[in-house]
Amino acid sequence: MRSIMRLAVGAAVLLSALGSQQALAAPAFSTRYVYYKVSGDSAAGVYISMLKRGPHVKGAKAYAATLMESSQRGKLELKNSCRIIDYQYSADFTIRLPKLANAAALSASARARWQQFSSFLRKHEETHRSIWMGCANEIQTRVSALRGRSCEEVDRKAQAIREEVTKACNRKHMAFDAAEQKRLAKHPFVKMVMAPIYKPSKVTTTNLASKKRKKSAALFN
């Protein structure tokens, strides 16, 4: 992220004779939703489609993802001390979610569970957004309150605040994801996907047993 000094318009240090207090601005937020299509005639089919077409987060496959791009604006003002005027921190969010191409292809029960899962994913990503918004508010408040003997000092402190808050924010995201894994494993849609694996039908069980016996016999001959 660029420093305030490189954002300042005109001279790096602005001399001001104004004595009025600046109004405390709030962070600026925007959110854009984008969707990738998934398809399948069963819960497992839709799940596999998500794995194939879903986003990647840090190189790993994900069902959904939130991208946050931040920016800032402001000017350094030197009077008796230096402060940042007209400071505003901005965060633009892009939330990527799956969208079922043909809901009619699923059974009524699979469709109902998919709708629950879709809502679960949206709420999950919007919680990540809320975490970032809380961090943005903290950055906005702390940076706006900065004062220093020199503008170099204020700029340095502002950068340190942003780095500190961002690191703490990342820890909050990680903790939230860890807690959500337990809820994800118990979600009705995920259980429906995994049911054929952990609770095979009698026919499947018989076939597997037959194959295992043949394999065992081959290994011991």
Coordinates of C-alpha atoms in Angstrom, one line a residue:
M1 CA 0.0 0.0 0.0
R2 CA 1.3 3.4 -0.9
S3 CA 2.3 5.7 1.9
I4 CA 0.4 9.0 2.6
M5 CA 3.4 10.9 1.5
R6 CA 3.2 9.5 -2.0
L7 CA -0.5 10.1 -2.0
A8 CA -0.3 13.7 -1.1
V9 CA -1.2 16.0 -4.0
G10 CA 1.3 18.8 -4.7
A11 CA 3.9 19.5 -2.1
A12 CA 4.6 16.7 0.4
V13 CA 4.0 19.0 3.3
L14 CA 1.1 21.5 3.2
L15 CA 1.3 24.6 5.3
S16 CA -2.1 25.6 6.6
A17 CA -3.4 28.5 8.7
L18 CA -6.8 27.0 9.2
G19 CA -7.7 26.3 12.7
S20 CA -11.0 24.4 12.2
Q21 CA -11.2 20.7 13.1
Q22 CA -11.5 18.2 10.3
A23 CA -14.6 16.1 10.3
L24 CA -13.8 12.5 11.0
A25 CA -14.5 10.5 7.8
A26 CA -15.6 6.9 7.6
P27 CA -14.1 4.2 5.5
A28 CA -15.5 3.8 2.0
F29 CA -16.8 0.3 1.1
S30 CA -18.1 -1.3 -2.1
T31 CA -19.1 -4.9 -2.8
R32 CA -19.4 -6.8 -6.1
Y33 CA -20.8 -10.3 -6.4
V34 CA -19.6 -12.6 -9.1
Y35 CA -20.8 -16.2 -9.8
Y36 CA -19.3 -19.3 -11.3
K37 CA -21.7 -21.9 -12.7
V38 CA -22.0 -25.4 -11.3
S39 CA -24.0 -28.3 -12.5
G40 CA -24.9 -31.9 -11.7
D41 CA -27.9 -34.2 -11.2
S42 CA -26.9 -35.1 -7.6
A43 CA -25.4 -33.5 -4.6
A44 CA -22.1 -35.3 -5.3
G45 CA -22.2 -34.1 -8.9
V46 CA -22.7 -30.5 -7.9
Y47 CA -19.9 -30.8 -5.3
I48 CA -17.5 -32.1 -7.9
S49 CA -18.4 -29.3 -10.2
M50 CA -17.6 -26.8 -7.4
L51 CA -14.1 -28.4 -7.0
K52 CA -13.5 -28.1 -10.7
R53 CA -14.8 -24.6 -11.3
G54 CA -14.4 -22.9 -8.0
P55 CA -11.8 -20.3 -7.0
H56 CA -8.4 -20.9 -5.6
V57 CA -7.3 -19.3 -2.4
K58 CA -3.5 -19.3 -1.8
G59 CA -3.2 -22.2 -4.3
A60 CA -5.9 -24.3 -2.6
K61 CA -9.3 -25.0 -4.0
A62 CA -12.3 -23.3 -2.4
Y63 CA -16.1 -23.2 -2.7
A64 CA -16.2 -19.4 -2.5
A65 CA -13.8 -16.6 -1.9
T66 CA -13.7 -12.9 -1.0
L67 CA -11.1 -10.6 -2.5
M68 CA -10.4 -7.3 -0.7
E69 CA -8.5 -4.5 -2.4
S70 CA -7.7 -1.5 -0.3
S71 CA -6.6 2.1 -1.0
Q72 CA -6.3 5.3 0.9
R73 CA -6.2 9.0 0.3
G74 CA -5.2 12.0 2.4
K75 CA -2.8 14.9 2.8
L76 CA -0.1 15.7 5.3
E77 CA -0.6 19.1 6.9
L78 CA 2.1 20.8 9.0
K79 CA 1.1 23.5 11.4
N80 CA 2.3 23.4 15.0
S81 CA 2.5 19.6 14.4
C82 CA 1.9 17.3 11.5
R83 CA -1.4 15.5 10.9
I84 CA -3.2 13.8 8.1
I85 CA -6.2 15.7 6.7
D86 CA -9.0 14.4 4.5
Y87 CA -7.8 10.8 5.3
Q88 CA -10.0 8.0 4.1
Y89 CA -9.4 4.3 3.9
S90 CA -11.3 2.4 1.2
A91 CA -12.0 -1.3 0.8
D92 CA -13.5 -2.8 -2.4
F93 CA -14.8 -6.4 -2.0
T94 CA -15.3 -9.0 -4.7
I95 CA -17.2 -12.0 -3.4
R96 CA -17.2 -15.1 -5.7
L97 CA -19.9 -17.7 -5.1
P98 CA -21.3 -20.8 -6.9
K99 CA -24.5 -20.6 -8.9
L100 CA -26.5 -23.7 -9.8
A101 CA -27.1 -23.8 -13.6
N102 CA -30.1 -26.1 -13.5
A103 CA -31.8 -26.6 -10.2
A104 CA -34.5 -28.8 -11.8
A105 CA -31.8 -31.5 -12.3
L106 CA -31.7 -32.2 -8.6
S107 CA -34.2 -34.1 -6.5
A108 CA -36.3 -32.0 -4.2
S109 CA -34.3 -32.9 -1.1
A110 CA -30.9 -32.3 -2.8
R111 CA -32.2 -28.9 -4.1
A112 CA -33.3 -27.9 -0.7
R113 CA -30.0 -28.8 0.9
W114 CA -28.1 -27.0 -1.9
Q115 CA -30.1 -23.8 -1.2
Q116 CA -29.1 -24.1 2.4
F117 CA -25.5 -24.6 1.5
S118 CA -25.5 -21.7 -1.0
S119 CA -26.8 -19.5 1.8
F120 CA -24.2 -20.8 4.1
L121 CA -21.4 -19.9 1.7
R122 CA -22.7 -16.4 1.1
K123 CA -23.0 -15.8 4.8
H124 CA -19.5 -17.1 5.4
E125 CA -18.0 -14.8 2.8
E126 CA -20.0 -11.8 4.1
T127 CA -18.6 -12.5 7.5
H128 CA -15.1 -12.3 6.1
R129 CA -16.2 -8.9 4.6
S130 CA -17.4 -7.8 8.0
I131 CA -14.1 -8.7 9.6
W132 CA -12.3 -6.6 7.1
M133 CA -14.7 -3.7 7.6
G134 CA -14.0 -3.8 11.3
C135 CA -10.3 -3.7 10.6
A136 CA -10.8 -0.8 8.1
N137 CA -12.7 1.2 10.8
E138 CA -9.8 0.7 13.2
I139 CA -7.3 1.8 10.6
Q140 CA -9.4 4.9 9.8
T141 CA -9.8 5.9 13.4
R142 CA -6.2 5.4 14.5
V143 CA -4.6 7.0 11.4
S144 CA -6.9 10.0 11.5
A145 CA -5.9 10.6 15.1
L146 CA -2.1 10.6 14.4
R147 CA 0.0 13.7 15.3
G148 CA 3.7 14.1 15.1
R149 CA 6.6 16.6 15.2
S150 CA 7.3 15.9 11.5
C151 CA 5.3 14.5 8.6
E152 CA 7.9 11.8 8.1
E153 CA 7.1 10.6 11.6
V154 CA 3.3 10.6 11.0
D155 CA 3.7 8.8 7.7
R156 CA 5.9 6.1 9.3
K157 CA 3.4 5.6 12.2
A158 CA 0.5 5.4 9.7
Q159 CA 2.2 2.6 7.8
A160 CA 3.0 0.8 11.1
I161 CA -0.7 1.0 12.1
R162 CA -1.9 -0.5 8.8
E163 CA 0.6 -3.4 9.0
E164 CA -0.3 -4.1 12.6
V165 CA -4.1 -4.1 12.0
T166 CA -3.8 -6.1 8.8
K167 CA -1.8 -8.9 10.6
A168 CA -4.3 -9.0 13.5
C169 CA -7.1 -9.1 10.9
N170 CA -5.6 -12.1 9.1
R171 CA -5.5 -13.9 12.4
K172 CA -9.2 -13.2 12.9
H173 CA -9.9 -14.6 9.4
M174 CA -7.9 -17.8 10.2
A175 CA -9.7 -18.3 13.5
F176 CA -13.1 -17.8 11.8
D177 CA -12.3 -20.3 9.1
A178 CA -11.1 -22.9 11.6
A179 CA -14.3 -22.6 13.5
E180 CA -16.4 -22.8 10.3
Q181 CA -14.8 -26.1 9.3
K182 CA -16.7 -27.9 12.1
R183 CA -20.0 -26.4 10.9
L184 CA -19.1 -27.3 7.3
A185 CA -18.6 -30.9 8.1
K186 CA -22.0 -31.1 9.7
H187 CA -23.9 -29.3 7.0
P188 CA -26.8 -31.2 5.5
F189 CA -25.6 -30.8 1.9
V190 CA -22.1 -32.0 2.8
K191 CA -23.6 -35.0 4.6
M192 CA -25.6 -35.8 1.5
V193 CA -22.5 -35.7 -0.6
M194 CA -20.6 -38.0 1.7
A195 CA -23.5 -40.4 2.4
P196 CA -22.7 -42.8 -0.5
I197 CA -19.1 -43.0 0.7
Y198 CA -19.7 -43.7 4.3
K199 CA -23.1 -45.4 4.0
P200 CA -23.0 -47.5 0.9
S201 CA -26.0 -49.4 -0.3
K202 CA -26.2 -53.2 0.1
V203 CA -25.5 -53.7 -3.6
T204 CA -22.4 -51.5 -3.4
T205 CA -21.2 -53.3 -0.3
T206 CA -21.6 -56.7 -1.9
N207 CA -19.7 -55.5 -5.0
L208 CA -16.9 -54.1 -2.9
A209 CA -16.6 -57.2 -0.8
S210 CA -16.4 -59.3 -3.9
K211 CA -13.6 -57.2 -5.4
K212 CA -11.7 -57.2 -2.1
R213 CA -11.8 -61.0 -2.0
K214 CA -10.5 -61.3 -5.5
K215 CA -7.7 -58.8 -4.8
S216 CA -6.7 -60.7 -1.6
A217 CA -6.6 -64.0 -3.5
A218 CA -4.4 -62.5 -6.1
L219 CA -2.0 -61.0 -3.6
F220 CA -1.5 -64.3 -1.7
N221 CA -1.1 -66.6 -4.8

